[in-house]
Amino acid sequence: MQAALRLARQRAPLRAVRRLATTASPSSVASSSAPLTASRITPIPLANKKDWKSLTLDEKKAAYYVAFGPHGPRTSISQPGDTAKIFFWTLALVAIGGSLFATARYFAPPPPKTISKEWEEATNARALEMKLNPITGISSEDYKGKGYVTHQ
């Protein structure tokens, strides 16, 4: 029964549905399939004074856009002056982050004594003395690395 009702129901052609669902803007009116001619589109002020039912679909779209302006999906994302605000606030937040980092570094305790070149060289000497990793490491015969020294 439902299948028969579905088949009996009249459906609008897909092209007509798409045409009605599009948002009117001058660019979509200008990019339609047929070229704009004087006979196809009447001037917008005259179109607003004519009967709405006698206008073509493109004239209705153009008149609606002129009457109500950009709204909804046609509204621009950024407003005038937004670029300067974004630049200022980005600069301010980076400056705040930098000052917090500098303050934390200033009040931080000194690094531990084990983070020094002398300590790392002593660790190398101790590793050689204890023969750590004799196959591929610091105690091997053909070892050419720096061992535990990471400072330059």
mmCIF file of N, CA, C and O in Angstrom, residues 40 42-44 46-61 63:
data_model
loop_
_atom_site.group_PDB
_atom_site.id
_atom_site.type_symbol
_atom_site.label_atom_id
_atom_site.label_comp_id
_atom_site.label_asym_id
_atom_site.label_seq_id
_atom_site.Cartn_x
_atom_site.Cartn_y
_atom_site.Cartn_z
ATOM 1 N N ARG A 40 15.451 40.186 -20.258
ATOM 2 C CA ARG A 40 15.318 39.134 -19.241
ATOM 3 C C ARG A 40 15.190 39.715 -17.837
ATOM 4 O O ARG A 40 14.423 39.223 -17.022
ATOM 5 N N THR A 42 14.553 43.245 -15.602
ATOM 6 C CA THR A 42 14.233 44.663 -15.578
ATOM 7 C C THR A 42 15.037 45.314 -14.471
ATOM 8 O O THR A 42 15.460 44.640 -13.533
ATOM 9 N N PRO A 43 15.283 46.606 -14.557
ATOM 10 C CA PRO A 43 16.033 47.264 -13.486
ATOM 11 C C PRO A 43 15.350 47.043 -12.129
ATOM 12 O O PRO A 43 14.122 46.997 -12.036
ATOM 13 N N ILE A 44 16.150 46.917 -11.089
ATOM 14 C CA ILE A 44 15.642 46.539 -9.768
ATOM 15 C C ILE A 44 14.619 47.541 -9.223
ATOM 16 O O ILE A 44 13.584 47.127 -8.708
ATOM 17 N N LEU A 46 12.502 49.336 -10.789
ATOM 18 C CA LEU A 46 11.246 49.115 -11.508
ATOM 19 C C LEU A 46 10.642 47.771 -11.136
ATOM 20 O O LEU A 46 9.424 47.619 -11.087
ATOM 21 N N ALA A 47 11.491 46.792 -10.875
ATOM 22 C CA ALA A 47 10.996 45.461 -10.514
ATOM 23 C C ALA A 47 10.280 45.501 -9.169
ATOM 24 O O ALA A 47 9.312 44.768 -8.948
ATOM 25 N N ASN A 48 10.742 46.340 -8.251
ATOM 26 C CA ASN A 48 10.096 46.433 -6.950
ATOM 27 C C ASN A 48 8.715 47.080 -7.042
ATOM 28 O O ASN A 48 7.862 46.830 -6.199
ATOM 29 N N LYS A 49 8.489 47.897 -8.050
ATOM 30 C CA LYS A 49 7.198 48.558 -8.194
ATOM 31 C C LYS A 49 6.193 47.692 -8.949
ATOM 32 O O LYS A 49 5.002 47.920 -8.876
ATOM 33 N N LYS A 50 6.674 46.696 -9.698
ATOM 34 C CA LYS A 50 5.779 45.829 -10.459
ATOM 35 C C LYS A 50 5.112 44.817 -9.538
ATOM 36 O O LYS A 50 5.480 44.662 -8.385
ATOM 37 N N ASP A 51 4.127 44.123 -10.098
ATOM 38 C CA ASP A 51 3.460 43.065 -9.370
ATOM 39 C C ASP A 51 4.443 41.918 -9.157
ATOM 40 O O ASP A 51 5.126 41.484 -10.077
ATOM 41 N N TRP A 52 4.517 41.436 -7.930
ATOM 42 C CA TRP A 52 5.492 40.399 -7.562
ATOM 43 C C TRP A 52 5.266 39.109 -8.355
ATOM 44 O O TRP A 52 6.206 38.401 -8.701
ATOM 45 N N LYS A 53 4.033 38.812 -8.668
ATOM 46 C CA LYS A 53 3.733 37.570 -9.385
ATOM 47 C C LYS A 53 4.144 37.624 -10.848
ATOM 48 O O LYS A 53 4.333 36.586 -11.470
ATOM 49 N N SER A 54 4.294 38.813 -11.402
ATOM 50 C CA SER A 54 4.662 38.915 -12.820
ATOM 51 C C SER A 54 6.173 38.889 -13.041
ATOM 52 O O SER A 54 6.622 38.806 -14.176
ATOM 53 N N LEU A 55 6.959 38.936 -11.971
ATOM 54 C CA LEU A 55 8.417 38.930 -12.119
ATOM 55 C C LEU A 55 8.928 37.515 -12.366
ATOM 56 O O LEU A 55 8.342 36.534 -11.911
ATOM 57 N N THR A 56 10.059 37.433 -13.047
ATOM 58 C CA THR A 56 10.699 36.125 -13.234
ATOM 59 C C THR A 56 11.403 35.750 -11.937
ATOM 60 O O THR A 56 11.588 36.583 -11.034
ATOM 61 N N LEU A 57 11.838 34.501 -11.853
ATOM 62 C CA LEU A 57 12.497 34.022 -10.644
ATOM 63 C C LEU A 57 13.800 34.785 -10.385
ATOM 64 O O LEU A 57 14.092 35.169 -9.242
ATOM 65 N N ASP A 58 14.557 35.056 -11.442
ATOM 66 C CA ASP A 58 15.813 35.784 -11.263
ATOM 67 C C ASP A 58 15.560 37.218 -10.807
ATOM 68 O O ASP A 58 16.302 37.758 -9.978
ATOM 69 N N GLU A 59 14.519 37.843 -11.337
ATOM 70 C CA GLU A 59 14.183 39.200 -10.897
ATOM 71 C C GLU A 59 13.744 39.208 -9.443
ATOM 72 O O GLU A 59 14.083 40.115 -8.689
ATOM 73 N N LYS A 60 13.002 38.203 -9.025
ATOM 74 C CA LYS A 60 12.592 38.101 -7.617
ATOM 75 C C LYS A 60 13.803 37.951 -6.711
ATOM 76 O O LYS A 60 13.898 38.587 -5.663
ATOM 77 N N LYS A 61 14.748 37.098 -7.118
ATOM 78 C CA LYS A 61 15.954 36.901 -6.307
ATOM 79 C C LYS A 61 16.750 38.192 -6.176
ATOM 80 O O LYS A 61 17.200 38.556 -5.084
ATOM 81 N N ALA A 63 15.675 41.320 -6.594
ATOM 82 C CA ALA A 63 14.922 42.314 -5.838
ATOM 83 C C ALA A 63 14.951 41.994 -4.343
ATOM 84 O O ALA A 63 15.082 42.889 -3.508
#
